[in-house]
Short mmCIF file of C-alpha atoms and ligand atoms in Angstrom, two decimals:
data_model
loop_
_atom_site.label_atom_id
_atom_site.label_comp_id
_atom_site.label_asym_id
_atom_site.label_seq_id
_atom_site.Cartn_x
_atom_site.Cartn_y
_atom_site.Cartn_z
CA MET A 1 89.82 129.87 128.92
CA SER A 2 88.99 131.21 125.49
CA ASP A 3 89.93 128.96 122.57
CA PHE A 4 92.17 131.21 120.33
CA VAL A 5 93.00 128.49 117.73
CA ALA A 6 91.67 129.00 114.11
CA ASP A 7 89.16 126.61 112.96
CA LEU A 8 90.87 125.46 109.81
CA VAL A 9 94.02 124.79 111.77
CA LYS A 10 91.98 122.39 114.08
CA GLN A 11 91.20 120.44 111.17
CA VAL A 12 94.88 119.81 110.30
CA LYS A 13 96.89 117.29 111.82
CA PRO A 14 100.60 117.35 113.06
CA SER A 15 103.07 115.66 110.38
CA ALA A 16 102.97 111.71 111.24
CA THR A 17 106.44 111.28 110.05
CA ILE A 18 107.87 114.05 111.98
CA ALA A 19 105.70 112.86 114.86
CA VAL A 20 107.46 109.36 115.11
CA SER A 21 110.88 110.59 114.32
CA MET A 22 110.65 112.86 117.50
CA LYS A 23 109.09 110.28 119.46
CA ALA A 24 111.81 107.63 118.85
CA ALA A 25 114.40 110.48 119.58
CA GLU A 26 112.60 111.71 122.83
CA LEU A 27 112.77 108.03 123.91
CA LYS A 28 116.39 107.42 123.04
CA ARG A 29 117.15 110.60 125.12
CA ALA A 30 115.08 109.06 128.13
CA GLY A 31 117.62 106.21 127.73
CA LYS A 32 115.12 103.48 126.27
CA ASP A 33 116.83 101.49 123.64
CA VAL A 34 114.86 102.39 120.41
CA ILE A 35 115.90 101.66 116.85
CA GLY A 36 114.07 104.56 114.87
CA LEU A 37 112.96 103.48 111.12
CA GLY A 38 110.69 106.68 111.40
CA ALA A 39 113.04 109.28 109.94
CA GLY A 40 113.00 109.89 106.26
CA GLU A 41 116.46 111.48 106.00
CA PRO A 42 119.77 110.34 104.75
CA ASP A 43 121.89 109.25 107.67
CA PHE A 44 125.16 110.23 105.48
CA ASP A 45 127.03 113.49 106.45
CA THR A 46 126.56 116.33 104.00
CA PRO A 47 129.78 115.88 101.34
CA GLU A 48 132.77 117.97 102.40
CA HIS A 49 132.78 120.12 99.37
CA ILE A 50 129.15 121.15 100.06
CA LYS A 51 130.17 121.97 103.59
CA ALA A 52 133.29 123.78 102.57
CA ALA A 53 131.36 126.24 100.40
CA ALA A 54 128.86 127.25 102.80
CA ILE A 55 132.02 128.02 105.61
CA GLU A 56 133.45 129.93 102.66
CA ALA A 57 130.09 131.89 102.20
CA ILE A 58 129.98 132.59 105.99
CA GLN A 59 133.75 133.99 105.69
CA ALA A 60 133.03 135.78 102.59
CA GLY A 61 130.32 138.02 104.73
CA GLN A 62 127.29 136.07 102.47
CA THR A 63 125.37 136.41 105.45
CA LYS A 64 122.70 139.02 104.73
CA TYR A 65 119.08 138.72 102.92
CA THR A 66 119.26 137.65 99.19
CA ALA A 67 116.83 137.97 96.55
CA VAL A 68 113.57 136.60 97.75
CA ASP A 69 113.56 133.74 94.96
CA GLY A 70 117.28 132.79 95.49
CA THR A 71 120.87 134.24 94.63
CA PRO A 72 121.64 134.43 90.87
CA GLU A 73 124.28 131.93 91.46
CA LEU A 74 122.07 129.26 92.96
CA LYS A 75 119.23 129.91 90.20
CA GLN A 76 121.76 129.52 87.37
CA ALA A 77 123.16 126.22 89.21
CA ILE A 78 119.38 125.12 89.20
CA ILE A 79 119.18 125.76 85.60
CA GLY A 80 122.26 123.74 84.90
CA LYS A 81 120.86 120.90 86.71
CA LEU A 82 117.33 121.05 85.10
CA MET A 83 119.00 121.02 81.66
CA ARG A 84 121.84 118.52 82.40
CA GLU A 85 119.67 116.01 84.33
CA ASN A 86 116.23 116.58 82.89
CA HIS A 87 116.48 117.80 79.56
CA VAL A 88 114.36 120.85 80.49
CA SER A 89 115.18 124.71 80.05
CA TYR A 90 114.03 127.08 82.16
CA GLN A 91 114.79 130.97 82.89
CA PRO A 92 115.32 132.57 86.06
CA GLU A 93 111.79 134.04 86.28
CA GLU A 94 110.63 130.61 86.28
CA LEU A 95 112.42 129.23 89.49
CA LEU A 96 111.75 130.16 93.04
CA VAL A 97 114.14 128.79 95.44
CA SER A 98 112.33 128.16 99.10
CA CYS A 99 113.20 126.74 102.53
CA GLY A 100 112.96 122.96 101.51
CA ALA A 101 110.77 121.27 98.57
CA LYS A 102 108.18 121.29 101.49
CA HIS A 103 107.97 124.89 101.48
CA SER A 104 107.75 125.11 97.81
CA ILE A 105 104.80 122.65 97.61
CA PHE A 106 103.32 124.96 100.46
CA ASN A 107 103.79 128.08 98.50
CA LEU A 108 102.34 126.57 95.45
CA LEU A 109 99.16 125.51 96.77
CA ASN A 110 98.44 128.80 98.29
CA ALA A 111 99.36 130.37 95.03
CA VAL A 112 96.83 128.26 93.07
CA ILE A 113 94.34 127.36 94.98
CA ASN A 114 90.75 129.13 95.45
CA PRO A 115 88.25 127.67 98.16
CA GLY A 116 86.93 124.74 97.19
CA ASP A 117 89.22 123.67 94.32
CA GLU A 118 90.24 120.26 94.32
CA VAL A 119 93.67 118.76 94.39
CA VAL A 120 94.12 115.12 93.46
CA ILE A 121 96.34 113.08 95.38
CA PRO A 122 96.77 109.29 94.92
CA THR A 123 97.48 107.10 97.83
CA PRO A 124 99.48 106.20 99.23
CA TYR A 125 100.77 110.04 99.56
CA TRP A 126 103.36 111.88 101.24
CA VAL A 127 101.79 112.53 104.64
CA SER A 128 101.81 116.53 103.95
CA TYR A 129 99.79 116.95 100.60
CA PRO A 130 96.51 116.75 102.07
CA ASP A 131 96.71 118.57 105.25
CA MET A 132 98.83 121.66 102.91
CA THR A 133 95.92 121.22 100.98
CA LEU A 134 93.44 122.08 103.61
CA LEU A 135 95.54 124.70 105.05
CA ALA A 136 95.15 126.49 101.20
CA GLY A 137 91.73 126.30 101.32
CA GLY A 138 91.43 123.59 99.09
CA GLN A 139 89.39 120.00 98.96
CA ALA A 140 91.79 116.85 98.72
CA VAL A 141 90.63 114.16 96.20
CA ILE A 142 92.14 111.06 97.44
CA VAL A 143 92.42 108.13 94.71
CA GLU A 144 93.03 104.82 96.01
CA THR A 145 95.92 102.74 93.95
CA THR A 146 96.58 99.18 94.61
CA ALA A 147 99.69 97.05 95.39
CA ASP A 148 98.84 94.87 91.92
CA HIS A 149 99.50 98.22 89.81
CA ALA A 150 102.67 99.09 92.22
CA PHE A 151 100.56 101.66 93.93
CA LYS A 152 100.54 103.64 90.61
CA LEU A 153 97.90 105.99 89.64
CA THR A 154 96.42 105.25 86.31
CA ALA A 155 95.50 107.05 83.58
CA ALA A 156 91.77 105.98 83.72
CA GLN A 157 91.88 106.47 87.51
CA LEU A 158 93.17 110.12 87.10
CA ALA A 159 90.31 110.68 84.31
CA ALA A 160 87.65 109.55 86.44
CA ALA A 161 88.93 111.84 89.32
CA ILE A 162 89.13 115.04 87.31
CA THR A 163 86.04 117.29 87.82
CA PRO A 164 85.51 121.04 86.50
CA ASN A 165 86.86 121.87 90.05
CA THR A 166 90.11 120.27 89.71
CA LYS A 167 93.05 122.54 89.89
CA LEU A 168 96.14 120.42 90.92
CA VAL A 169 97.35 116.79 90.44
CA MET A 170 100.23 115.88 92.94
CA LEU A 171 102.46 113.30 91.55
CA ASN A 172 105.52 112.03 93.29
CA SER A 173 108.12 109.57 91.70
CA PRO A 174 109.63 107.78 93.32
CA SER A 175 107.02 107.65 95.96
CA ASN A 176 107.44 108.36 99.34
CA PRO A 177 106.36 105.89 100.85
CA THR A 178 106.28 102.93 98.32
CA GLY A 179 109.44 103.28 96.54
CA LYS A 180 107.96 102.88 93.46
CA ALA A 181 108.48 105.20 90.16
CA TYR A 182 106.30 105.94 87.09
CA THR A 183 107.87 104.62 83.75
CA GLN A 184 108.06 106.92 80.92
CA ALA A 185 105.16 105.73 79.24
CA GLU A 186 103.07 105.83 82.62
CA LEU A 187 104.03 109.39 83.15
CA LYS A 188 102.99 110.50 79.40
CA ALA A 189 99.94 108.54 79.89
CA LEU A 190 99.00 110.55 82.98
CA GLY A 191 100.32 113.77 80.87
CA GLU A 192 97.80 112.65 77.89
CA VAL A 193 94.75 112.93 80.21
CA ILE A 194 96.00 116.20 81.78
CA LYS A 195 96.23 117.51 78.47
CA ALA A 196 92.78 117.24 77.80
CA HIS A 197 91.70 119.31 81.00
CA PRO A 198 93.14 122.85 80.29
CA GLN A 199 92.25 123.94 83.85
CA VAL A 200 94.41 121.48 85.40
CA LEU A 201 97.78 121.95 86.88
CA VAL A 202 100.34 118.93 88.02
CA ALA A 203 102.97 119.24 90.36
CA THR A 204 105.80 116.65 90.37
CA ASP A 205 107.54 115.94 93.32
CA ASP A 206 111.24 114.68 92.21
CA ILE A 207 112.53 114.83 95.64
CA TYR A 208 114.00 111.30 95.53
CA GLU A 209 115.02 111.50 91.90
CA HIS A 210 118.49 110.40 92.63
CA ILE A 211 117.66 107.93 94.64
CA TYR A 212 116.48 105.54 91.85
CA TRP A 213 117.93 102.26 90.51
CA GLY A 214 114.72 101.22 87.78
CA GLN A 215 115.43 99.67 84.70
CA GLU A 216 114.94 103.10 82.65
CA PRO A 217 115.94 106.27 83.38
CA LEU A 218 113.24 108.54 85.15
CA GLY A 219 110.97 110.63 82.92
CA ASN A 220 110.33 114.33 83.33
CA LEU A 221 106.90 115.51 82.23
CA VAL A 222 107.89 118.63 80.51
CA ALA A 223 110.59 116.89 78.85
CA LEU A 224 107.80 114.36 77.78
CA LEU A 225 105.15 116.36 76.71
CA PRO A 226 106.47 120.10 76.23
CA GLU A 227 103.06 121.19 75.45
CA LEU A 228 102.10 120.97 79.00
CA ARG A 229 105.20 123.10 79.96
CA GLU A 230 103.16 125.90 81.03
CA ARG A 231 101.11 123.69 83.36
CA VAL A 232 103.78 121.69 85.41
CA ILE A 233 105.07 122.94 88.31
CA ILE A 234 108.44 120.96 88.91
CA ILE A 235 109.54 120.26 92.72
CA ASN A 236 113.07 119.42 93.81
CA GLY A 237 115.75 120.14 96.00
CA VAL A 238 118.71 119.05 97.69
CA SER A 239 117.52 117.67 101.09
CA LYS A 240 117.24 113.89 99.89
CA ALA A 241 119.95 113.98 97.01
CA TYR A 242 122.92 115.70 98.79
CA ALA A 243 122.11 114.73 102.35
CA MET A 244 121.29 118.21 103.03
CA THR A 245 117.84 118.08 104.93
CA GLY A 246 118.84 120.30 107.77
CA TRP A 247 120.21 123.12 105.24
CA ARG A 248 116.27 123.57 103.90
CA ILE A 249 116.89 124.44 100.39
CA GLY A 250 114.22 123.60 97.81
CA PHE A 251 113.10 124.82 94.73
CA ALA A 252 109.95 125.14 92.46
CA ALA A 253 110.32 125.44 88.64
CA GLY A 254 107.37 126.34 86.44
CA PRO A 255 105.54 128.91 84.52
CA ALA A 256 106.38 132.58 85.33
CA PRO A 257 102.98 133.82 86.47
CA ILE A 258 102.68 131.01 89.03
CA ILE A 259 106.48 131.30 90.28
CA THR A 260 105.54 135.13 90.55
CA ALA A 261 102.54 134.39 92.72
CA MET A 262 104.42 132.06 94.95
CA ARG A 263 107.53 134.45 95.21
CA LYS A 264 104.96 136.93 96.59
CA ILE A 265 103.70 134.77 99.20
CA GLN A 266 107.22 134.08 100.00
CA SER A 267 108.03 137.69 100.09
CA GLN A 268 105.25 138.26 102.99
CA SER A 269 106.62 135.22 104.87
CA THR A 270 109.85 133.61 104.94
CA SER A 271 111.42 136.34 102.81
CA ASN A 272 114.71 134.31 101.29
CA PRO A 273 116.05 131.03 102.27
CA CYS A 274 119.18 130.84 104.31
CA SER A 275 122.25 132.72 102.31
CA ILE A 276 124.78 130.33 103.55
CA SER A 277 122.43 127.05 102.53
CA GLN A 278 122.02 128.91 99.00
CA ALA A 279 125.69 129.06 98.78
CA ALA A 280 126.39 125.00 99.91
CA ALA A 281 123.37 124.15 97.56
CA THR A 282 124.93 125.99 94.63
CA ALA A 283 128.12 124.09 95.50
CA ALA A 284 125.92 120.56 95.36
CA TYR A 285 124.46 121.46 91.93
CA ASN A 286 127.79 122.73 90.35
CA GLY A 287 130.14 120.45 92.30
CA PRO A 288 131.16 116.64 91.61
CA GLN A 289 128.44 114.42 91.51
CA ASP A 290 130.07 111.18 92.34
CA CYS A 291 128.52 111.44 96.18
CA LEU A 292 125.09 110.69 94.41
CA LEU A 293 126.31 107.45 93.23
CA THR A 294 127.86 106.26 96.52
CA MET A 295 124.71 107.24 98.45
CA LYS A 296 122.34 105.62 95.92
CA ALA A 297 124.53 102.31 95.84
CA ALA A 298 124.26 102.07 99.62
CA PHE A 299 120.36 102.60 99.67
CA LYS A 300 119.88 100.11 97.24
CA GLU A 301 121.78 97.67 99.28
CA ARG A 302 119.80 98.24 102.20
CA HIS A 303 116.60 98.09 100.09
CA ASP A 304 117.55 94.62 99.04
CA TYR A 305 118.48 93.57 102.65
CA LEU A 306 115.57 94.97 104.27
CA VAL A 307 112.75 93.66 101.57
CA ALA A 308 113.94 90.16 101.93
CA ALA A 309 114.15 90.38 105.71
CA LEU A 310 110.62 91.87 106.06
CA ASN A 311 109.29 89.28 103.87
CA GLU A 312 110.90 86.71 106.07
CA LEU A 313 108.56 88.06 108.97
CA PRO A 314 105.49 86.06 109.75
CA GLY A 315 102.31 88.00 108.48
CA VAL A 316 104.57 90.30 106.45
CA GLN A 317 104.44 91.00 102.79
CA CYS A 318 106.69 93.60 101.27
CA GLY A 319 107.17 94.36 97.52
CA GLU A 320 110.37 95.70 95.75
CA GLY A 321 110.55 99.59 95.21
CA ASN A 322 112.91 100.86 92.62
CA GLY A 323 113.59 104.25 94.64
CA ALA A 324 113.49 106.59 97.56
CA PHE A 325 114.57 104.89 100.97
CA TYR A 326 111.55 103.44 102.18
CA ALA A 327 110.13 99.96 102.66
CA PHE A 328 106.02 99.83 102.55
CA PRO A 329 105.32 96.43 103.83
CA ASN A 330 101.53 95.05 104.26
CA VAL A 331 101.04 94.41 107.95
CA THR A 332 97.46 92.88 107.71
CA GLY A 333 98.62 89.48 108.19
CA VAL A 334 100.29 90.56 111.69
CA ILE A 335 97.18 92.63 112.56
CA ALA A 336 95.10 89.55 112.32
CA GLN A 337 97.29 87.62 114.55
CA LEU A 338 97.83 89.97 117.25
CA ALA A 339 94.48 90.18 119.65
CA GLU A 340 95.47 93.46 121.07
CA VAL A 341 96.35 94.89 118.04
CA GLU A 342 93.49 96.38 115.84
CA ASP A 343 95.23 98.44 112.98
CA ASP A 344 98.24 99.85 111.49
CA VAL A 345 98.39 102.59 114.04
CA ALA A 346 98.16 100.18 117.28
CA LEU A 347 100.86 98.06 115.52
CA SER A 348 103.40 100.84 115.18
CA THR A 349 102.72 101.33 118.80
CA TRP A 350 103.14 97.96 119.53
CA LEU A 351 106.38 97.31 117.64
CA LEU A 352 107.53 100.60 119.59
CA GLU A 353 106.71 98.93 123.05
CA HIS A 354 107.63 95.04 122.03
CA ALA A 355 110.43 95.39 119.70
CA GLY A 356 112.03 98.67 120.39
CA VAL A 357 111.42 99.82 116.79
CA ALA A 358 109.83 103.00 115.56
CA VAL A 359 107.96 102.93 112.42
CA VAL A 360 105.34 104.95 110.79
CA PRO A 361 101.98 103.36 110.36
CA GLY A 362 100.23 103.46 106.76
CA THR A 363 96.93 105.41 107.75
CA PRO A 364 98.36 108.88 107.62
CA PHE A 365 99.87 107.81 104.27
CA GLY A 366 96.27 106.91 103.18
CA ALA A 367 97.25 103.36 103.11
CA PRO A 368 95.82 101.53 106.28
CA GLY A 369 97.31 98.05 106.96
CA TYR A 370 100.84 99.02 105.96
CA VAL A 371 103.73 100.59 107.72
CA ARG A 372 106.89 102.67 106.34
CA LEU A 373 110.24 101.46 107.40
CA SER A 374 112.80 104.04 106.50
CA PHE A 375 116.11 102.50 105.33
CA ALA A 376 118.50 105.49 105.52
CA THR A 377 120.31 103.82 108.07
CA SER A 378 123.17 101.26 108.37
CA ILE A 379 122.62 97.54 107.45
CA GLU A 380 123.78 96.52 111.17
CA VAL A 381 120.79 98.73 112.37
CA LEU A 382 118.47 97.35 110.04
CA GLN A 383 119.67 93.76 111.05
CA ASP A 384 119.19 94.72 114.63
CA ALA A 385 115.59 96.15 113.88
CA MET A 386 114.75 92.77 111.99
CA GLN A 387 115.97 90.56 114.71
CA ARG A 388 113.70 92.56 117.16
CA MET A 389 110.99 92.30 115.22
CA GLU A 390 111.34 88.73 114.64
CA GLN A 391 111.47 88.15 118.26
CA ALA A 392 108.58 90.08 119.24
CA LEU A 393 106.44 88.92 116.56
CA ARG A 394 107.31 85.17 116.11
CA PRO A 395 105.81 83.57 119.36
CA HIS A 396 102.56 84.89 118.44
CA PHE A 397 102.51 82.66 115.29
CA ALA A 398 103.58 79.31 117.06
N1 PMP B 401 108.41 115.44 99.12
C1 PMP B 401 108.61 114.31 99.67
C2 PMP B 401 107.98 113.16 99.09
C3 PMP B 401 109.42 113.88 100.63
O1 PMP B 401 109.36 112.99 101.17
C4 PMP B 401 109.87 115.29 101.53
C5 PMP B 401 110.94 114.87 102.92
N2 PMP B 401 110.45 115.70 103.53
C6 PMP B 401 109.54 116.51 100.94
C7 PMP B 401 109.06 116.82 99.95
C8 PMP B 401 110.37 117.80 101.47
O2 PMP B 401 111.53 117.89 101.44
P1 PMP B 401 112.58 118.91 101.94
O3 PMP B 401 111.62 119.96 102.60
O4 PMP B 401 113.49 118.46 103.21
O5 PMP B 401 113.39 119.76 101.05
N1 LIG B 402 110.09 113.10 103.87
C1 LIG B 402 110.57 112.78 105.24
C2 LIG B 402 109.54 111.84 105.79
O1 LIG B 402 108.54 111.63 105.14
C3 LIG B 402 110.84 113.95 106.16
C4 LIG B 402 109.74 114.18 107.28
C5 LIG B 402 108.82 115.24 106.82
O2 LIG B 402 108.91 116.36 106.39
O3 LIG B 402 107.47 114.84 106.96
O4 LIG B 402 109.89 111.30 106.67
#
């Protein structure tokens, strides 16, 4: 049989985070007793006032195509959000609403990457950045960060990674998978490095900005260094903050020429994002914001429990995060102890088989020796998972 699949696509890996969540769901459907800590999505329901806005939109007949780049109402709501929360001012032509922040990043890479252009991606990275770069014809330049520096890219590391071919730097804060966030000073220092290289753009993936409990307020690169405004693309959306993963609404805010190029790609691919979801997202940004605090408090409580519990497990070391909903422990002590387990990928399979707990291995995040556990689930479920892992691991450390 002929092989019809394009060469480029053969080099791309399927999303590991989605693969683990799907595998856990499949095992559960088959009647297996599995706790899924793979999924990166809030367990909360979308707040009622947001759902009501969607129902209203359906009843009002908002069921047709919208403008490719988003409804004027949603764009105004995003402009309000960016001003209110991030202290940056954007015009409608500097915004593109897409089918999730993931789609925004995909559009961005395809809009700016020429063959062979380099995209600087610090480890541990969200699994999709390198493969999306590859699909856009770019070259991922992976820069390894260390646990000693809270898995954050330093200005010196960034300066050393930039070459004449560098087109884009990907920043994600708070980070998936580490939960660490850049301080304003750190972000500014990275921005200063970028300032010196006029050919370099920066994407700041801020999707976890509302799930953050660090000391100082989160910084926004455009607010901190307005002179970089024409080279920064802010990526954000409603998925994580408002528990709206299934609605698929994200956005990019950036310089008009880049946004126009992204809109062109979108006009030839998905057209507009779902009209009903856009009405819901408008209500999310314009409506009461107390739901953000309730969810954040729950995530913080779960974080505190899970990090402490992980550090009680033999062979496991886990640092504290200050945002997102993932714990990212070092599991090299476990790998060294289990004869049949050679790495984090094998350990994840082992944990699924021996403890009935689904976690994502660190390797697809560019961090072998680690695993990612999502704490976007109740404390009771987390307690059950920790008990199972303790029971499975302890005998091997006797
Ligand atoms: N960036 C990061 C770091 C993420 O974890 C996610 C979650 N899937 C996204 C972007 C995309 O979010 P969405 O497409 O659901 O808006
Ligand atoms: N961002 C989430 C995660 O990392 C959702 C899955 C995905 O889009 O990769 O698990």
